[in-house]
Coordinates of C-alpha atoms and ligand atoms in Angstrom, one line a residue:
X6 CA 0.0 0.0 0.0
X7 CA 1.4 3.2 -0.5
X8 CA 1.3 5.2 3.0
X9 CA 0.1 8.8 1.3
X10 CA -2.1 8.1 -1.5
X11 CA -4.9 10.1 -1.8
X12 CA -8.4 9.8 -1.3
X13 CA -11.2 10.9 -3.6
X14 CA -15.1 10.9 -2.2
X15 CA -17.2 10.2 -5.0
X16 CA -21.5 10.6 -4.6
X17 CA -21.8 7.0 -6.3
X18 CA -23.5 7.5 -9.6
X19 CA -22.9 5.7 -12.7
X20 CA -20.0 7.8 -13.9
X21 CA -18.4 7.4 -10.3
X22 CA -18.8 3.3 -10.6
X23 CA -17.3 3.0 -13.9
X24 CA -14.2 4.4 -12.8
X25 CA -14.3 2.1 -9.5
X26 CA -14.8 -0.5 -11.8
X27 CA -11.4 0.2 -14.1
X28 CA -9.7 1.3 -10.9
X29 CA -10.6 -2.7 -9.6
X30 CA -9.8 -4.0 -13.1
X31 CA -6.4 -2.2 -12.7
X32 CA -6.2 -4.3 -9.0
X33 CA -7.3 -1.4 -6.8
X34 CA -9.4 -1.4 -3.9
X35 CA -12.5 0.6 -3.6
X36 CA -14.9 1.5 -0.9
X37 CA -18.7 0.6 -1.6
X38 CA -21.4 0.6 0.3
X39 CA -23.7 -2.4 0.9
X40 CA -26.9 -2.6 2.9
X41 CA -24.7 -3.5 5.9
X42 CA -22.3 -1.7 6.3
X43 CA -19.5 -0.1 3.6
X44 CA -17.1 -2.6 1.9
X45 CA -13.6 -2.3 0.7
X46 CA -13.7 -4.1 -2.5
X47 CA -11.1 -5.6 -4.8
X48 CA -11.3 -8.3 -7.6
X49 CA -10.9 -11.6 -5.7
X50 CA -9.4 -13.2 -8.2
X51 CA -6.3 -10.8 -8.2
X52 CA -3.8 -11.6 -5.4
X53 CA -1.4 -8.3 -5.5
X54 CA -5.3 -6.7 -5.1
X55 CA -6.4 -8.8 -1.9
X56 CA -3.3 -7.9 -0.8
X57 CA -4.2 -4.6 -0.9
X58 CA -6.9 -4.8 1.2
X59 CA -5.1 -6.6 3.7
X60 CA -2.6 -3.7 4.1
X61 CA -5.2 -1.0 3.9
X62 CA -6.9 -2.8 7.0
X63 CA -3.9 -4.0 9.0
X64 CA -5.8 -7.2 8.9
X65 CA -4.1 -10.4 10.0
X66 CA -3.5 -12.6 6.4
X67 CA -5.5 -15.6 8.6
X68 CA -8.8 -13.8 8.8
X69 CA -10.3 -14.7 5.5
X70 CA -12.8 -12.2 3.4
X71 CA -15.8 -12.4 2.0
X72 CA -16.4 -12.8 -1.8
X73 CA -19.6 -10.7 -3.6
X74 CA -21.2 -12.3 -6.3
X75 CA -24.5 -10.9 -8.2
X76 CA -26.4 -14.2 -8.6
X77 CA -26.8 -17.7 -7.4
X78 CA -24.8 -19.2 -10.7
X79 CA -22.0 -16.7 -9.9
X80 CA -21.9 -18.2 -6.9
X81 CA -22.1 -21.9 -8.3
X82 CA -18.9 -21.3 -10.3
X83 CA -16.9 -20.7 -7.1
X84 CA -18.8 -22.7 -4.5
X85 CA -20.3 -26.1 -4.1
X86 CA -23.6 -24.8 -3.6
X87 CA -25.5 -27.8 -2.0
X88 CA -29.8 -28.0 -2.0
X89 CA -29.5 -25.9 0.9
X90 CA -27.4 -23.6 0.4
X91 CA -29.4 -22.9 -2.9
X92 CA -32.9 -22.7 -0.6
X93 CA -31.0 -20.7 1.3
X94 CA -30.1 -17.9 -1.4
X95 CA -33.3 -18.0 -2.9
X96 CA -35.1 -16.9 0.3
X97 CA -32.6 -14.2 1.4
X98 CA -30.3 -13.5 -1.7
X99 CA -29.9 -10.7 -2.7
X100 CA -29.9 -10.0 0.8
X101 CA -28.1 -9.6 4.3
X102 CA -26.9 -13.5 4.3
X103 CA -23.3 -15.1 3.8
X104 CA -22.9 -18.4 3.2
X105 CA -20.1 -20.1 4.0
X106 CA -19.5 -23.5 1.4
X107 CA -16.6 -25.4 0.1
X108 CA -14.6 -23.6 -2.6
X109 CA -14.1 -25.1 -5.9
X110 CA -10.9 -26.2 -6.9
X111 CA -11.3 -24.4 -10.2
X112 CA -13.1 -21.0 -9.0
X113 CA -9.9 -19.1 -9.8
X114 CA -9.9 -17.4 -6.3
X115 CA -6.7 -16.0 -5.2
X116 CA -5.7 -18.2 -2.0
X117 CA -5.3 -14.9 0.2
X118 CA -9.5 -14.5 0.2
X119 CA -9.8 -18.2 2.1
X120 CA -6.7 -17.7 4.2
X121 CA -5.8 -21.3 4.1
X122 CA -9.6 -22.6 4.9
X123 CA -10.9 -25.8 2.3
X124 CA -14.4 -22.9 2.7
X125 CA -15.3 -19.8 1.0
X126 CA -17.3 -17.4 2.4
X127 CA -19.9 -15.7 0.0
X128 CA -22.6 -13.2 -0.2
X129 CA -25.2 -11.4 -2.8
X130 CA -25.7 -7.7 -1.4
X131 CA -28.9 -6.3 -2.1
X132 CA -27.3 -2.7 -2.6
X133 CA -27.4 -1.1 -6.2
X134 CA -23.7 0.1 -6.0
X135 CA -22.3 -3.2 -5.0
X136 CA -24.3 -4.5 -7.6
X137 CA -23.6 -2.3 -10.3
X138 CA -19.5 -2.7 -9.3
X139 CA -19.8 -6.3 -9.8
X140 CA -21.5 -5.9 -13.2
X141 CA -18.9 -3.1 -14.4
X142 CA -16.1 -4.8 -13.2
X143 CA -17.0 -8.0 -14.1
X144 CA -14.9 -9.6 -11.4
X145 CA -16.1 -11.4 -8.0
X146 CA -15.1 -8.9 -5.3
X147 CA -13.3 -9.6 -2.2
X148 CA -15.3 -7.2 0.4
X149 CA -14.6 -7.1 4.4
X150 CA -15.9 -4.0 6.0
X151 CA -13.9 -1.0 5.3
X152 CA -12.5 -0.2 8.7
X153 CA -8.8 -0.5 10.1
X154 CA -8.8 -4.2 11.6
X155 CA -10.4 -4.4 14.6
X156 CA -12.3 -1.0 14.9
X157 CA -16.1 -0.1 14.6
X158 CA -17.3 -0.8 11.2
X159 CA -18.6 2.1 8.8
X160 CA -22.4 2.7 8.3
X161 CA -21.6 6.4 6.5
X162 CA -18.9 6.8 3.8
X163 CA -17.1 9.1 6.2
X164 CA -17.0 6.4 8.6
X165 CA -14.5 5.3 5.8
X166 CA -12.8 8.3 5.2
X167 CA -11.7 8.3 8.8
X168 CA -10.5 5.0 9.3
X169 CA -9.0 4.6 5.6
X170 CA -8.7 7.6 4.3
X171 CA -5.0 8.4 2.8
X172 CA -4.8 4.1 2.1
X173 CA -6.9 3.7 0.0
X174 CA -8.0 5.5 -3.7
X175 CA -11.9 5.7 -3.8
X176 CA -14.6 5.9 -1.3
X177 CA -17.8 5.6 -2.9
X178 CA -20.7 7.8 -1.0
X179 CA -24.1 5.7 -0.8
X180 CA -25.4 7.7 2.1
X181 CA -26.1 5.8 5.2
X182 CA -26.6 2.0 5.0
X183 CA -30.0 0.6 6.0
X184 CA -29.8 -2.7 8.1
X185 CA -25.9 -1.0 9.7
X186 CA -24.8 -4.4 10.9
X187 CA -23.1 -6.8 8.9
X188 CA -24.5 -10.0 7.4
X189 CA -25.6 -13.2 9.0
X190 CA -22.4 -15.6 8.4
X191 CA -24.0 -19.3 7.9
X192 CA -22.8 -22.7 6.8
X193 CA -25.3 -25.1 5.5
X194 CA -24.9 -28.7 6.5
X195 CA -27.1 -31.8 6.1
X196 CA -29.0 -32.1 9.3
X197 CA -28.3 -28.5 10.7
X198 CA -27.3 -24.9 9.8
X199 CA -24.5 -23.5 11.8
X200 CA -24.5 -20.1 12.6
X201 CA -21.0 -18.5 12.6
X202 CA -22.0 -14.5 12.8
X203 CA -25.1 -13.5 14.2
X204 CA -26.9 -10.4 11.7
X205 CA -29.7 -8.9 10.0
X206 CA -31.2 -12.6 9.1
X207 CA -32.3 -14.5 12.3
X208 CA -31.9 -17.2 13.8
X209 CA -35.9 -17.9 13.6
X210 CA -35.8 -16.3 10.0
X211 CA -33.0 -19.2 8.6
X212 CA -34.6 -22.4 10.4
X213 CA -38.2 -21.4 9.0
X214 CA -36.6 -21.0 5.7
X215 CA -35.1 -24.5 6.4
X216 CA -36.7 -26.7 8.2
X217 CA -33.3 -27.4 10.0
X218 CA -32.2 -26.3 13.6
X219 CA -29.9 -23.6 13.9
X220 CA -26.7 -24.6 16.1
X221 CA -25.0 -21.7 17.8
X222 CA -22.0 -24.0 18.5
X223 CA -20.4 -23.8 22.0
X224 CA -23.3 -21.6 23.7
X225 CA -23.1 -17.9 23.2
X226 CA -19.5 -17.3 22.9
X227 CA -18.4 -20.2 20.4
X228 CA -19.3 -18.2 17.1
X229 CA -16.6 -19.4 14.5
X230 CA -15.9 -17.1 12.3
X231 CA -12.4 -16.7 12.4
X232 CA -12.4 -12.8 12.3
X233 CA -14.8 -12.9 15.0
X234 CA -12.0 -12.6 17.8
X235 CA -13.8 -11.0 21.2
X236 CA -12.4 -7.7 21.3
X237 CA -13.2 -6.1 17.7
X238 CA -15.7 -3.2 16.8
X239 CA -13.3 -1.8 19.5
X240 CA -14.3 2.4 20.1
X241 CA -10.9 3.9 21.8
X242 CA -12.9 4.2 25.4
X243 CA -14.0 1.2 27.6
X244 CA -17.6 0.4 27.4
X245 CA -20.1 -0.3 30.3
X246 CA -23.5 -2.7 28.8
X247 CA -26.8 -2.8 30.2
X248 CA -26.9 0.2 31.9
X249 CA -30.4 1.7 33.0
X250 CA -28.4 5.3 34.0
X251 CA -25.4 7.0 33.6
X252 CA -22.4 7.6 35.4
X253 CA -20.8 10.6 35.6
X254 CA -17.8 10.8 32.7
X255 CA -20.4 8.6 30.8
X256 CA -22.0 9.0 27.5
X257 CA -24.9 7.0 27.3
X258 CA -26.9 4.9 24.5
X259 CA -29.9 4.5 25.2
X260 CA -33.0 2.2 23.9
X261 CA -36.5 2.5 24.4
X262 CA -37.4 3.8 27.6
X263 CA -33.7 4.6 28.5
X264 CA -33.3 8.0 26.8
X265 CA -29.2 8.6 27.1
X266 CA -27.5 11.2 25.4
X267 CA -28.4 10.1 22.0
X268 CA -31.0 6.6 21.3
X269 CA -30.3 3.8 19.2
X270 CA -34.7 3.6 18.7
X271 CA -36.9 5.6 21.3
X272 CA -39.6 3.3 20.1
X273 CA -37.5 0.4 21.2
X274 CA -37.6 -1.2 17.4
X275 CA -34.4 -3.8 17.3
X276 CA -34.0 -2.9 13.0
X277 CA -33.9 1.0 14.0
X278 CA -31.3 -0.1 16.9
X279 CA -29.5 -2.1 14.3
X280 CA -29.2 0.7 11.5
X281 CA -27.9 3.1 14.4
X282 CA -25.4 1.5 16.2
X283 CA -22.3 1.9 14.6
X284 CA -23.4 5.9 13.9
X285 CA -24.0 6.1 17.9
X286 CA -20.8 4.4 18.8
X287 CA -18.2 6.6 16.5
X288 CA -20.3 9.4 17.9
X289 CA -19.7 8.2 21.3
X290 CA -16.2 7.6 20.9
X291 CA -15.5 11.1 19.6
X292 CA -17.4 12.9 22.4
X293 CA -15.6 14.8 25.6
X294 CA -16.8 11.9 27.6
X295 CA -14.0 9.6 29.0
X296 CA -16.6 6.3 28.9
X297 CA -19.5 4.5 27.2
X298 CA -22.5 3.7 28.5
X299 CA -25.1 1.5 26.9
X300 CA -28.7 0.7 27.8
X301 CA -30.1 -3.0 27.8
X302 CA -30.9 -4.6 24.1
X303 CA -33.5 -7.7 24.1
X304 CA -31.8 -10.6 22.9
X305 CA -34.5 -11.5 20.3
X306 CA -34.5 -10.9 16.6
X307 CA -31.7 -8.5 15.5
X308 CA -31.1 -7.8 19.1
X309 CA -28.9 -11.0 19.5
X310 CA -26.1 -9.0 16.6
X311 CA -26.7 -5.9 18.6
X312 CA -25.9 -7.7 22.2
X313 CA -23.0 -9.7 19.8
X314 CA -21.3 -6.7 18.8
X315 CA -21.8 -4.8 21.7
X316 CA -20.1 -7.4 23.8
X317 CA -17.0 -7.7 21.4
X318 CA -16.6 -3.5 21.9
X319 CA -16.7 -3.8 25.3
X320 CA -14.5 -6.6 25.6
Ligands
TXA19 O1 -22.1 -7.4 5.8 C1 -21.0 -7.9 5.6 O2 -20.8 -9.1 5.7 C2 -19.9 -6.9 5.3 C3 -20.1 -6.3 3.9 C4 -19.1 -5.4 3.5 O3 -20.3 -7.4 3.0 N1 -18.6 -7.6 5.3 C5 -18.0 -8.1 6.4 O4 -16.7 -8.6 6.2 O5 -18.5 -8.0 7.5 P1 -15.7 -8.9 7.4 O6 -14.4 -9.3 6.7 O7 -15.6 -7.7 8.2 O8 -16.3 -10.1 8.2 C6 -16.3 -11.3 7.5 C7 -16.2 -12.4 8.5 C8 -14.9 -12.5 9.3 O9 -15.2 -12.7 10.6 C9 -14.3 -13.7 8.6 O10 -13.5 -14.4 9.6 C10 -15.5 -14.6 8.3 O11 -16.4 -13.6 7.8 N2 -15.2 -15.5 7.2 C11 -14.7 -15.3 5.9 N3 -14.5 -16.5 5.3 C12 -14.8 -17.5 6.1 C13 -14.8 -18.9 6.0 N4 -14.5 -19.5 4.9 N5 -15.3 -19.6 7.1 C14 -15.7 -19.0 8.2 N6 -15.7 -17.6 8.4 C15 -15.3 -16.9 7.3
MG20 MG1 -15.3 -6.4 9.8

């Protein structure tokens, strides 16, 4: 990477894509925002460009990324997609959902993207610019979330600007994201799904979808992503969870009936929590006060990501 290259903000419209598509044709990286949260994009089949994106993040060369397709038979040439996996993607692709399946020998993946693992991970992002990127570039696109390694992930390009800016070439601007957590991580087996990353698809929503139980393997804290180490989403002040009221030194998050200095949903509604959390913690983290403070979250629905990520910031 070079250390001082500079960034350009672009509003993403068609002019802006096509040059973040010849930028990752040329084995650039990109920033790109999905429904989850922002991705930094290069063409997974290029190993000098997941390189890149390694470097730009500081991220560890074990912790393996995520490949975007735009379809199910994109996803067929680089995946064994089993009869679940593919009742799977047709209920939630294009969607918040990643599935992780065995890579095919001949997918042309560069090694870097599955870090050693016989699995790729791979997802179908409902967002028009990830969409149109894919198209335009014509390439699968390696995509973890565009933070520094370790640190909150971005729900607003300047989310990105902040943590990447002066790494990376081009931040594309899509505004806000909508669901502001990232995707649910699954593997499909035989008798059972396994959940590896809790997110905007449910637990309730995958085994209705089905028919199979969902296995959380090793209670609450055996989720096996490999990137899902417990101290990540990490704000640069110690966090306090389930707190009714603050202390003093405290800014607090509240939900529902705890107000706080800002709310993640006054009406207590776990998507509106979802969408807000990352905004409320890099506001958090930038205000005068020296802690965090965060209100309760149910742990139903979305509100088992929200208490997931939470507990890795405050770890
Ligand atoms: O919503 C999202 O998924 C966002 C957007 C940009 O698509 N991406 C994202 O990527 O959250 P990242 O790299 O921040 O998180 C991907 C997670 C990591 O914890 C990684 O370890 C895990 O996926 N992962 C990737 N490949 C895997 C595999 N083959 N088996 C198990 N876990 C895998
Ligand atoms: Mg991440």
């Amino acid at each position: 990477v070079q250390p001082d290259v500079s960034t350009e903000l672009r509003h993403c419209d068609e002019c802006a894509i096509a040059y973040a598509a010849e930028l990752i044709r040329a084995g650039q990286t990109v920033a790109v925002p999905t429904e989850t949260v922002y991705g930094l994009a290069a063409d997974a089949r290029n190993s000098d460009a997941v390189a890149r994106i390694y470097a730009a993040k500081g991220r560890p060369s074990f912790n393996p990324l995520i490949v975007h397709v735009a379809d199910v038979p994109m996803a067929a040439k680089l995946a064994e997609m089993n009869d679940m996996a593919e009742r799977l993607a047709k209920a939630f692709w294009p969607g918040p959902l990643t599935l992780v399946l065995p890579v095919r020998a001949e997918a042309g993946l560069s090694p870097l993207v599955m870090a050693g693992l016989p699995t790729v991970a791979i997802r179908c992002a409902a967002h028009p610019a990830m969409r149109a990127l894919i198209e335009a570039s014509g390439a699968p696109l390696a995509a973890p979330s565009a933070n520094r390694s370790g640190a909150i992930s971005p729900t607003r390009a300047e989310h990105v600007l902040r943590s990447l800016g002066g790494r990376i070439p081009l931040v594309l601007d899509g505004g806000q994201t909508a669901r502001g957590i990232e995707s649910t991580i699954a593997s499909p087996a035989a008798d059972h799904i396994r959940l590896l990353r809790p997110g905007p698809i449910t637990t309730e929503m995958l085994a209705r979808a089905s028919g199979l139980p969902v296995v959380v393997s090793g209670s609450d804290h055996g989720i096996e992503a490999p990137g899902q180490m417990e101290s990540h989403y990490a704000p640069s002040k110690p966090v306090r969870l389930n707190v009714l009221s603050a202390e003093r030194e405290e800014y607090l998050i509240g939900f529902g009936a705890v107000s706080g200095d800002i709310s993640l949903s006054e009406a207590g509604d776990l998507d509106e929590a979802a969408a807000a959390l990352f905004a409320a913690l890099h506001i958090a983290d930038a205000s005068s006060a020296e802690r965090i403070a965060v209100a309760p979250i149910p742990m139903e629905g979305v509100g088992l990501a929200i208490n997931d990520r939470l507990r890795r910031a405050a770890a």
